mmCIF file of C-alpha atoms and ligand atoms in Angstrom:
data_model
loop_
_atom_site.group_PDB
_atom_site.id
_atom_site.type_symbol
_atom_site.label_atom_id
_atom_site.label_comp_id
_atom_site.label_asym_id
_atom_site.label_seq_id
_atom_site.Cartn_x
_atom_site.Cartn_y
_atom_site.Cartn_z
ATOM 1 C CA MET A 1 -29.783 -39.994 7.010
ATOM 2 C CA VAL A 2 -31.276 -36.574 7.819
ATOM 3 C CA LEU A 3 -28.995 -36.268 10.854
ATOM 4 C CA LYS A 4 -25.924 -37.125 8.759
ATOM 5 C CA LEU A 5 -26.844 -34.534 6.130
ATOM 6 C CA SER A 6 -27.354 -31.716 8.641
ATOM 7 C CA LEU A 7 -24.042 -32.563 10.306
ATOM 8 C CA SER A 8 -22.123 -32.335 7.041
ATOM 9 C CA MET A 9 -23.903 -29.057 6.243
ATOM 10 C CA SER A 10 -22.752 -27.560 9.523
ATOM 11 C CA ILE A 11 -19.182 -28.644 8.785
ATOM 12 C CA LEU A 12 -19.455 -27.078 5.344
ATOM 13 C CA ARG A 13 -20.669 -23.830 6.892
ATOM 14 C CA GLN A 14 -17.791 -23.773 9.347
ATOM 15 C CA MET A 15 -16.570 -20.247 9.669
ATOM 16 C CA SER A 16 -13.770 -18.604 11.572
ATOM 17 C CA PHE A 17 -12.464 -15.052 11.664
ATOM 18 C CA ARG A 18 -9.145 -14.692 13.435
ATOM 19 C CA PHE A 19 -6.595 -11.929 13.843
ATOM 20 C CA ILE A 20 -3.216 -11.757 15.470
ATOM 21 C CA PRO A 21 -0.701 -8.943 16.105
ATOM 22 C CA TYR A 22 2.534 -9.235 14.152
ATOM 23 C CA MET A 23 5.417 -6.772 14.577
ATOM 24 C CA LEU A 24 7.185 -6.044 11.292
ATOM 25 C CA GLU A 25 10.930 -5.729 11.840
ATOM 26 C CA LEU A 26 12.629 -3.391 9.391
ATOM 27 C CA ASN A 27 15.965 -4.337 7.840
ATOM 28 C CA ARG A 28 17.273 -0.865 8.649
ATOM 29 C CA PRO A 29 15.853 2.050 10.632
ATOM 30 C CA PHE A 30 13.630 4.049 8.280
ATOM 31 C CA SER A 31 13.647 7.852 8.336
ATOM 32 C CA ILE A 32 11.270 10.180 6.551
ATOM 33 C CA ALA A 33 10.450 13.853 7.146
ATOM 34 C CA GLY A 34 9.166 13.912 10.717
ATOM 35 C CA SER A 35 9.901 10.396 12.018
ATOM 36 C CA THR A 36 12.279 7.447 12.334
ATOM 37 C CA ARG A 37 11.293 3.881 13.188
ATOM 38 C CA SER A 38 12.692 0.328 13.170
ATOM 39 C CA THR A 39 9.413 -1.592 13.524
ATOM 40 C CA THR A 40 5.869 -1.249 12.222
ATOM 41 C CA PRO A 41 2.934 -2.824 14.081
ATOM 42 C CA ALA A 42 0.683 -5.013 11.932
ATOM 43 C CA VAL A 43 -2.256 -7.334 12.398
ATOM 44 C CA ILE A 44 -2.738 -10.446 10.277
ATOM 45 C CA VAL A 45 -6.315 -11.565 9.583
ATOM 46 C CA GLN A 46 -7.466 -15.030 8.567
ATOM 47 C CA ILE A 47 -10.956 -15.865 7.316
ATOM 48 C CA GLU A 48 -11.812 -19.542 6.997
ATOM 49 C CA ARG A 49 -15.061 -20.703 5.517
ATOM 50 C CA ASP A 50 -16.022 -23.963 3.868
ATOM 51 C CA GLY A 51 -12.449 -25.212 4.167
ATOM 52 C CA THR A 52 -10.830 -22.247 2.368
ATOM 53 C CA LYS A 53 -8.577 -19.718 4.115
ATOM 54 C CA GLY A 54 -8.143 -16.106 3.062
ATOM 55 C CA TYR A 55 -5.504 -13.753 4.476
ATOM 56 C CA GLY A 56 -5.385 -10.031 5.046
ATOM 57 C CA GLU A 57 -3.152 -7.511 6.741
ATOM 58 C CA ALA A 58 -3.316 -4.166 8.497
ATOM 59 C CA SER A 59 0.001 -2.325 8.606
ATOM 60 C CA MET A 60 0.004 0.718 10.848
ATOM 61 C CA PRO A 61 2.822 3.273 10.674
ATOM 62 C CA PRO A 62 2.239 5.371 13.833
ATOM 63 C CA TYR A 63 1.724 8.674 11.993
ATOM 64 C CA LEU A 64 -1.542 7.396 10.475
ATOM 65 C CA GLY A 65 -3.234 7.228 13.865
ATOM 66 C CA GLU A 66 -3.975 3.508 14.093
ATOM 67 C CA SER A 67 -2.380 1.054 16.548
ATOM 68 C CA LEU A 68 -2.609 -2.573 17.618
ATOM 69 C CA THR A 69 -5.145 -1.492 20.235
ATOM 70 C CA THR A 70 -7.443 0.334 17.818
ATOM 71 C CA ALA A 71 -7.138 -2.370 15.155
ATOM 72 C CA GLU A 72 -7.947 -5.191 17.568
ATOM 73 C CA ALA A 73 -10.868 -3.228 19.014
ATOM 74 C CA PHE A 74 -12.259 -2.697 15.521
ATOM 75 C CA LEU A 75 -11.706 -6.272 14.358
ATOM 76 C CA SER A 76 -13.443 -7.563 17.509
ATOM 77 C CA ARG A 77 -16.614 -5.940 16.191
ATOM 78 C CA VAL A 78 -16.515 -7.724 12.835
ATOM 79 C CA ASN A 79 -19.133 -10.466 12.644
ATOM 80 C CA LEU A 80 -18.953 -12.402 9.394
ATOM 81 C CA GLU A 81 -21.042 -15.257 10.771
ATOM 82 C CA GLN A 82 -24.176 -13.175 10.275
ATOM 83 C CA TYR A 83 -23.879 -13.628 6.515
ATOM 84 C CA GLU A 84 -25.447 -16.637 4.827
ATOM 85 C CA SER A 85 -22.783 -16.247 2.139
ATOM 86 C CA LEU A 86 -19.586 -14.179 1.922
ATOM 87 C CA PHE A 87 -20.657 -13.231 -1.617
ATOM 88 C CA PRO A 88 -21.286 -10.576 -2.748
ATOM 89 C CA LEU A 89 -18.283 -8.860 -1.251
ATOM 90 C CA GLU A 90 -19.582 -5.370 -1.924
ATOM 91 C CA GLU A 91 -22.331 -5.547 0.663
ATOM 92 C CA ILE A 92 -20.023 -6.951 3.352
ATOM 93 C CA VAL A 93 -17.256 -4.430 2.671
ATOM 94 C CA ARG A 94 -19.858 -1.642 2.932
ATOM 95 C CA ASP A 95 -21.071 -3.030 6.283
ATOM 96 C CA ILE A 96 -17.494 -3.268 7.607
ATOM 97 C CA ASP A 97 -16.857 0.357 6.595
ATOM 98 C CA ALA A 98 -20.007 1.441 8.439
ATOM 99 C CA LEU A 99 -18.967 -0.226 11.719
ATOM 100 C CA ALA A 100 -16.913 2.807 12.775
ATOM 101 C CA PRO A 101 -15.239 5.845 11.185
ATOM 102 C CA GLU A 102 -11.498 5.767 10.375
ATOM 103 C CA ASN A 103 -9.747 2.416 11.145
ATOM 104 C CA ASN A 104 -8.783 2.303 7.461
ATOM 105 C CA ALA A 105 -5.936 -0.228 7.810
ATOM 106 C CA ALA A 106 -8.077 -2.552 9.957
ATOM 107 C CA LYS A 107 -10.828 -2.308 7.339
ATOM 108 C CA ALA A 108 -8.270 -3.067 4.633
ATOM 109 C CA ALA A 109 -7.232 -6.242 6.485
ATOM 110 C CA VAL A 110 -10.801 -7.565 6.313
ATOM 111 C CA ASP A 111 -11.282 -6.440 2.702
ATOM 112 C CA ILE A 112 -8.050 -8.158 1.594
ATOM 113 C CA ALA A 113 -8.880 -11.393 3.449
ATOM 114 C CA LEU A 114 -12.356 -11.432 1.879
ATOM 115 C CA HIS A 115 -10.906 -10.936 -1.602
ATOM 116 C CA ASP A 116 -8.313 -13.649 -0.992
ATOM 117 C CA TRP A 117 -10.962 -16.049 0.310
ATOM 118 C CA ALA A 118 -13.386 -15.315 -2.535
ATOM 119 C CA GLY A 119 -10.729 -15.706 -5.238
ATOM 120 C CA LYS A 120 -9.487 -18.964 -3.747
ATOM 121 C CA THR A 121 -13.055 -20.256 -3.393
ATOM 122 C CA MET A 122 -13.937 -19.429 -7.006
ATOM 123 C CA GLY A 123 -10.533 -20.272 -8.452
ATOM 124 C CA TYR A 124 -9.531 -16.903 -9.895
ATOM 125 C CA SER A 125 -6.871 -14.304 -9.170
ATOM 126 C CA TRP A 126 -8.157 -10.757 -8.857
ATOM 127 C CA HIS A 127 -6.049 -9.381 -11.678
ATOM 128 C CA SER A 128 -7.620 -11.974 -13.979
ATOM 129 C CA LYS A 129 -11.097 -11.255 -12.577
ATOM 130 C CA TRP A 130 -10.536 -7.570 -13.383
ATOM 131 C CA GLU A 131 -9.217 -8.591 -16.843
ATOM 132 C CA LEU A 132 -5.789 -7.077 -16.188
ATOM 133 C CA ASN A 133 -2.568 -8.355 -17.680
ATOM 134 C CA ALA A 134 -0.004 -8.997 -14.930
ATOM 135 C CA GLN A 135 2.760 -8.851 -17.558
ATOM 136 C CA THR A 136 2.160 -5.120 -18.006
ATOM 137 C CA ILE A 137 2.889 -4.040 -14.425
ATOM 138 C CA PRO A 138 5.318 -1.073 -14.539
ATOM 139 C CA PRO A 139 8.644 -1.633 -12.740
ATOM 140 C CA THR A 140 8.523 -0.826 -9.030
ATOM 141 C CA SER A 141 10.625 1.783 -7.320
ATOM 142 C CA TYR A 142 12.878 1.009 -4.376
ATOM 143 C CA THR A 143 12.654 3.271 -1.340
ATOM 144 C CA ILE A 144 15.681 5.120 0.005
ATOM 145 C CA GLY A 145 15.037 6.714 3.409
ATOM 146 C CA MET A 146 16.874 9.746 4.751
ATOM 147 C CA ASP A 147 20.410 8.846 5.695
ATOM 148 C CA SER A 148 24.029 9.978 5.986
ATOM 149 C CA LYS A 149 26.335 9.821 2.959
ATOM 150 C CA GLN A 150 27.751 6.498 4.126
ATOM 151 C CA GLY A 151 24.282 5.134 4.924
ATOM 152 C CA LEU A 152 22.992 6.155 1.505
ATOM 153 C CA ARG A 153 25.862 4.358 -0.203
ATOM 154 C CA GLU A 154 25.034 1.188 1.724
ATOM 155 C CA ARG A 155 21.337 1.475 0.870
ATOM 156 C CA LEU A 156 22.115 2.010 -2.811
ATOM 157 C CA ARG A 157 24.168 -1.175 -2.931
ATOM 158 C CA GLY A 158 20.942 -3.053 -2.161
ATOM 159 C CA ALA A 159 19.062 -1.276 -4.943
ATOM 160 C CA GLY A 160 21.066 -2.459 -7.932
ATOM 161 C CA GLU A 161 18.362 -4.454 -9.697
ATOM 162 C CA PHE A 162 15.847 -1.599 -9.479
ATOM 163 C CA LYS A 163 15.453 0.852 -12.339
ATOM 164 C CA ILE A 164 13.798 3.474 -10.161
ATOM 165 C CA LEU A 165 14.602 4.918 -6.739
ATOM 166 C CA LYS A 166 12.080 6.629 -4.494
ATOM 167 C CA VAL A 167 14.039 9.019 -2.324
ATOM 168 C CA LYS A 168 12.688 10.514 0.874
ATOM 169 C CA LEU A 169 13.461 14.231 1.127
ATOM 170 C CA GLY A 170 11.981 17.092 3.123
ATOM 171 C CA GLY A 171 14.870 17.399 5.578
ATOM 172 C CA THR A 172 17.826 19.742 5.879
ATOM 173 C CA ARG A 173 20.233 17.846 3.602
ATOM 174 C CA ASP A 174 18.087 17.264 0.508
ATOM 175 C CA LYS A 175 20.587 18.464 -2.104
ATOM 176 C CA GLU A 176 23.446 16.613 -0.426
ATOM 177 C CA MET A 177 21.405 13.389 -0.556
ATOM 178 C CA ILE A 178 20.605 13.758 -4.254
ATOM 179 C CA ASP A 179 24.236 14.660 -5.063
ATOM 180 C CA THR A 180 25.441 11.570 -3.155
ATOM 181 C CA ILE A 181 23.002 9.337 -5.046
ATOM 182 C CA ARG A 182 23.917 10.875 -8.398
ATOM 183 C CA GLU A 183 27.611 10.189 -7.705
ATOM 184 C CA MET A 184 26.718 6.485 -7.622
ATOM 185 C CA THR A 185 23.902 5.950 -10.106
ATOM 186 C CA ASP A 186 21.858 7.402 -12.964
ATOM 187 C CA GLN A 187 18.740 5.390 -12.017
ATOM 188 C CA ILE A 188 15.447 7.294 -12.319
ATOM 189 C CA ILE A 189 14.660 9.135 -9.066
ATOM 190 C CA ARG A 190 11.203 9.892 -7.682
ATOM 191 C CA VAL A 191 11.129 12.230 -4.711
ATOM 192 C CA ASP A 192 8.774 12.045 -1.740
ATOM 193 C CA ALA A 193 8.990 15.063 0.567
ATOM 194 C CA ASN A 194 6.351 13.722 2.997
ATOM 195 C CA GLN A 195 5.042 17.305 3.574
ATOM 196 C CA GLY A 196 8.535 18.285 4.718
ATOM 197 C CA TRP A 197 8.928 21.509 2.712
ATOM 198 C CA ARG A 198 7.115 24.481 4.259
ATOM 199 C CA ASN A 199 7.389 27.357 1.817
ATOM 200 C CA LYS A 200 6.048 27.313 -1.759
ATOM 201 C CA SER A 201 8.870 29.441 -3.221
ATOM 202 C CA ASP A 202 11.581 27.293 -1.638
ATOM 203 C CA ALA A 203 9.739 24.182 -2.838
ATOM 204 C CA LEU A 204 9.634 25.523 -6.408
ATOM 205 C CA GLU A 205 13.329 26.325 -6.284
ATOM 206 C CA ILE A 206 14.298 22.812 -5.211
ATOM 207 C CA ILE A 207 11.913 21.191 -7.694
ATOM 208 C CA HIS A 208 13.660 23.060 -10.540
ATOM 209 C CA TRP A 209 17.004 21.879 -9.119
ATOM 210 C CA LEU A 210 15.704 18.281 -8.923
ATOM 211 C CA ALA A 211 14.341 18.406 -12.489
ATOM 212 C CA GLN A 212 17.875 19.105 -13.732
ATOM 213 C CA ARG A 213 19.077 15.943 -11.982
ATOM 214 C CA GLY A 214 16.796 13.400 -13.575
ATOM 215 C CA VAL A 215 13.996 13.420 -11.012
ATOM 216 C CA GLU A 216 10.706 12.215 -12.490
ATOM 217 C CA LEU A 217 8.058 13.439 -10.028
ATOM 218 C CA VAL A 218 7.523 14.911 -6.565
ATOM 219 C CA GLU A 219 5.165 13.481 -3.985
ATOM 220 C CA GLN A 220 3.498 15.570 -1.269
ATOM 221 C CA PRO A 221 5.890 18.550 -1.345
ATOM 222 C CA LEU A 222 4.046 20.701 1.228
ATOM 223 C CA PRO A 223 1.744 20.054 4.203
ATOM 224 C CA LYS A 224 -1.594 18.825 2.855
ATOM 225 C CA GLU A 225 -3.437 21.752 4.481
ATOM 226 C CA GLN A 226 -1.571 24.267 2.238
ATOM 227 C CA VAL A 227 -3.944 23.606 -0.642
ATOM 228 C CA ASP A 228 -3.574 27.001 -2.359
ATOM 229 C CA ASP A 229 0.229 26.836 -2.112
ATOM 230 C CA ILE A 230 0.258 23.347 -3.663
ATOM 231 C CA ALA A 231 -2.001 24.479 -6.521
ATOM 232 C CA TRP A 232 0.358 27.470 -7.051
ATOM 233 C CA LEU A 233 3.334 25.115 -7.060
ATOM 234 C CA ARG A 234 1.723 22.699 -9.494
ATOM 235 C CA GLU A 235 1.043 25.495 -12.009
ATOM 236 C CA ARG A 236 4.738 26.351 -12.075
ATOM 237 C CA SER A 237 6.394 23.004 -11.442
ATOM 238 C CA PRO A 238 8.358 21.316 -14.241
ATOM 239 C CA LEU A 239 7.608 17.960 -12.533
ATOM 240 C CA PRO A 240 4.263 16.277 -11.783
ATOM 241 C CA ILE A 241 3.031 16.813 -8.212
ATOM 242 C CA ILE A 242 1.466 13.741 -6.586
ATOM 243 C CA ALA A 243 -0.801 13.592 -3.515
ATOM 244 C CA ASP A 244 -0.172 11.027 -0.821
ATOM 245 C CA GLU A 245 -1.033 12.283 2.675
ATOM 246 C CA ALA A 246 -3.698 14.593 1.161
ATOM 247 C CA VAL A 247 -5.735 11.776 -0.404
ATOM 248 C CA ARG A 248 -6.676 8.753 1.639
ATOM 249 C CA ARG A 249 -10.051 7.666 0.308
ATOM 250 C CA LEU A 250 -12.278 8.036 -2.710
ATOM 251 C CA SER A 251 -14.108 10.913 -1.005
ATOM 252 C CA ASP A 252 -10.845 12.938 -0.933
ATOM 253 C CA LEU A 253 -10.291 12.643 -4.659
ATOM 254 C CA ARG A 254 -12.345 15.550 -5.991
ATOM 255 C CA SER A 255 -10.654 18.050 -3.680
ATOM 256 C CA ALA A 256 -7.310 17.021 -5.191
ATOM 257 C CA LEU A 257 -8.439 17.854 -8.723
ATOM 258 C CA GLY A 258 -6.606 20.958 -9.962
ATOM 259 C CA VAL A 259 -4.259 20.811 -6.955
ATOM 260 C CA TYR A 260 -2.300 17.669 -7.829
ATOM 261 C CA ASP A 261 -1.447 15.912 -11.096
ATOM 262 C CA GLY A 262 -2.004 12.486 -9.586
ATOM 263 C CA ILE A 263 -2.618 10.436 -6.461
ATOM 264 C CA ASN A 264 -0.781 7.729 -4.567
ATOM 265 C CA VAL A 265 -3.299 4.963 -3.802
ATOM 266 C CA LYS A 266 -2.470 2.686 -0.868
ATOM 267 C CA LEU A 267 -4.655 -0.127 0.430
ATOM 268 C CA MET A 268 -3.914 0.784 4.058
ATOM 269 C CA LYS A 269 -5.169 4.345 3.529
ATOM 270 C CA CYS A 270 -8.242 3.612 1.454
ATOM 271 C CA THR A 271 -9.745 0.550 3.278
ATOM 272 C CA GLY A 272 -8.666 -2.086 0.770
ATOM 273 C CA MET A 273 -8.843 -3.520 -2.728
ATOM 274 C CA MET A 274 -12.441 -2.642 -3.533
ATOM 275 C CA GLU A 275 -12.108 1.067 -2.817
ATOM 276 C CA ALA A 276 -8.619 1.196 -4.377
ATOM 277 C CA HIS A 277 -10.093 -0.160 -7.618
ATOM 278 C CA ARG A 278 -12.791 2.533 -7.524
ATOM 279 C CA MET A 279 -10.266 5.282 -6.733
ATOM 280 C CA ILE A 280 -8.048 4.316 -9.652
ATOM 281 C CA THR A 281 -10.995 4.172 -12.055
ATOM 282 C CA THR A 282 -12.317 7.540 -10.856
ATOM 283 C CA ALA A 283 -8.880 9.197 -10.973
ATOM 284 C CA ARG A 284 -8.559 8.071 -14.587
ATOM 285 C CA GLN A 285 -11.965 9.566 -15.417
ATOM 286 C CA LEU A 286 -10.806 12.843 -13.857
ATOM 287 C CA GLY A 287 -7.642 12.799 -15.972
ATOM 288 C CA MET A 288 -5.326 12.223 -13.022
ATOM 289 C CA LYS A 289 -2.255 9.993 -12.886
ATOM 290 C CA VAL A 290 -2.085 7.050 -10.493
ATOM 291 C CA MET A 291 0.710 5.713 -8.329
ATOM 292 C CA LEU A 292 0.120 2.483 -6.426
ATOM 293 C CA GLY A 293 2.033 2.571 -3.148
ATOM 294 C CA CYS A 294 2.313 0.787 0.163
ATOM 295 C CA MET A 295 3.451 1.038 3.767
ATOM 296 C CA THR A 296 6.061 -1.320 5.184
ATOM 297 C CA GLU A 297 3.949 -4.450 4.721
ATOM 298 C CA THR A 298 4.290 -8.192 4.437
ATOM 299 C CA SER A 299 3.912 -9.992 1.119
ATOM 300 C CA CYS A 300 0.210 -10.277 1.985
ATOM 301 C CA GLY A 301 -0.547 -6.559 1.582
ATOM 302 C CA ILE A 302 1.878 -6.223 -1.327
ATOM 303 C CA SER A 303 0.376 -9.192 -3.198
ATOM 304 C CA ALA A 304 -3.099 -7.701 -2.753
ATOM 305 C CA ALA A 305 -1.952 -4.353 -4.176
ATOM 306 C CA ALA A 306 -0.144 -6.133 -7.018
ATOM 307 C CA GLN A 307 -3.513 -7.388 -8.294
ATOM 308 C CA LEU A 308 -4.290 -3.741 -9.192
ATOM 309 C CA ALA A 309 -0.806 -2.796 -10.365
ATOM 310 C CA PRO A 310 -1.417 -3.149 -14.128
ATOM 311 C CA LEU A 311 -3.759 -0.117 -13.759
ATOM 312 C CA ALA A 312 -1.059 2.163 -12.336
ATOM 313 C CA ASP A 313 1.239 4.634 -14.101
ATOM 314 C CA TRP A 314 3.808 4.287 -11.331
ATOM 315 C CA VAL A 315 4.310 1.379 -8.938
ATOM 316 C CA ASP A 316 5.914 1.685 -5.511
ATOM 317 C CA LEU A 317 5.391 -1.742 -3.956
ATOM 318 C CA ASP A 318 8.689 -2.588 -2.303
ATOM 319 C CA GLY A 319 7.325 -2.684 1.281
ATOM 320 C CA ALA A 320 7.947 -6.387 1.882
ATOM 321 C CA LEU A 321 11.609 -6.000 0.889
ATOM 322 C CA LEU A 322 12.118 -3.546 3.738
ATOM 323 C CA ILE A 323 11.251 -6.092 6.457
ATOM 324 C CA LYS A 324 13.196 -9.124 7.653
ATOM 325 C CA ASN A 325 10.356 -11.269 9.059
ATOM 326 C CA ASP A 326 7.896 -11.609 6.170
ATOM 327 C CA PRO A 327 5.483 -14.415 7.212
ATOM 328 C CA PHE A 328 4.027 -14.867 3.691
ATOM 329 C CA ARG A 329 5.140 -15.988 0.272
ATOM 330 C CA GLY A 330 3.377 -14.285 -2.614
ATOM 331 C CA VAL A 331 4.397 -11.731 -5.193
ATOM 332 C CA GLU A 332 8.123 -11.639 -5.833
ATOM 333 C CA ILE A 333 10.297 -8.911 -7.275
ATOM 334 C CA VAL A 334 12.616 -10.032 -10.052
ATOM 335 C CA GLY A 335 14.819 -7.545 -11.866
ATOM 336 C CA GLY A 336 12.876 -4.673 -10.292
ATOM 337 C CA ARG A 337 9.512 -5.996 -11.504
ATOM 338 C CA LEU A 338 6.647 -7.590 -9.588
ATOM 339 C CA VAL A 339 5.995 -11.179 -10.582
ATOM 340 C CA THR A 340 2.550 -12.352 -9.496
ATOM 341 C CA PRO A 341 2.255 -16.100 -8.896
ATOM 342 C CA ASP A 342 -0.293 -17.960 -11.006
ATOM 343 C CA LYS A 343 -2.523 -18.630 -8.001
ATOM 344 C CA PRO A 344 -6.102 -17.736 -7.059
ATOM 345 C CA GLY A 345 -7.083 -14.993 -4.608
ATOM 346 C CA ILE A 346 -4.235 -12.588 -3.943
ATOM 347 C CA GLY A 347 -1.719 -15.396 -4.428
ATOM 348 C CA VAL A 348 -0.301 -15.719 -0.913
ATOM 349 C CA GLU A 349 0.357 -18.542 1.488
ATOM 350 C CA PRO A 350 1.816 -18.221 4.997
ATOM 351 C CA VAL A 351 5.325 -19.572 5.607
ATOM 352 C CA VAL A 352 5.132 -19.007 9.377
ATOM 353 C CA ASP A 353 2.668 -20.747 11.716
ATOM 354 C CA MET A 354 0.986 -17.582 12.991
ATOM 355 C CA PHE A 355 -2.328 -19.060 14.092
ATOM 356 C CA GLY A 356 -1.092 -22.183 15.891
ATOM 357 C CA SER A 357 -0.914 -25.757 14.654
ATOM 358 C CA SER A 358 -4.538 -25.902 13.512
ATOM 359 C CA GLY A 359 -4.490 -22.416 12.072
ATOM 360 C CA ASN A 360 -2.434 -21.993 8.901
HETATM 361 MG MG1 LIG B 1 4.454 9.193 0.295
#
């Protein structure tokens, strides 16, 4: 009897932590100021404990400094078996963060998988746990990368159901791009210069020009190091100025106060859902606006971010629409709005057998 009981206890305690590289294939080559790419490396994480599986994702655009090699090296150091329980999450997420500096996307993968596992184990979604109403998520924007006139027209045909476009500028044909878009649509435009403008006076001139063409805000107009120039620009700009590259984590937030009107929070920059929740709450206390954004990601990362989306002023969570090999089913976009499934955790299930026959 004693033997039988201890055996069942060990089965109950069964724990696995697995991760696998997964190359995200973009529908179309994606160009922003400074780079063009057609794939994004990602790593999918699976935590299984007591018969429940949680999923997470690290998506790593090359310009952020992480790679499959660094992510796998970091994840190899994660030891969840040392914990008697995977609750409370806070302590474990803190330990994961302390394993090594940087590695923010790899840390996010673990954080997301832990949240998914915990929600599924306890039977709640995170938006309900945080007492947020998923019906109040603002409509998401749809990203339009830099392209030729013909390319832009083709991209815009795929953006019909979206009320808002996020247009990547910061190149040499910015006005031509906006004119081409305005010939086709009067959808709201948000501009992301990805640090591509170099001179504060030129930036102010184009922001005034953009304001006359129905642009709503400008993200990261100048290189993040030009702090005084950005503060100068913000004082004079008719449009809100939002930080993206300049603010990765909670610790970056205070230095953005007085320099930017708001911040773009992304799970892959800030190490995951727990810190993103803190960043949004703190930004609000500081009187700053909040955009919730993403990288090119699967529905795993997007569904995790969607749990926080009712807290955002602006939502930019179209990353899973930009890839053609999404291995998850989770949040969907209907009529330009995120629809979160009524499921526990982050609401995702794999549709591809990534971890082998015994894995998914
Ligand atoms: Mg951006």
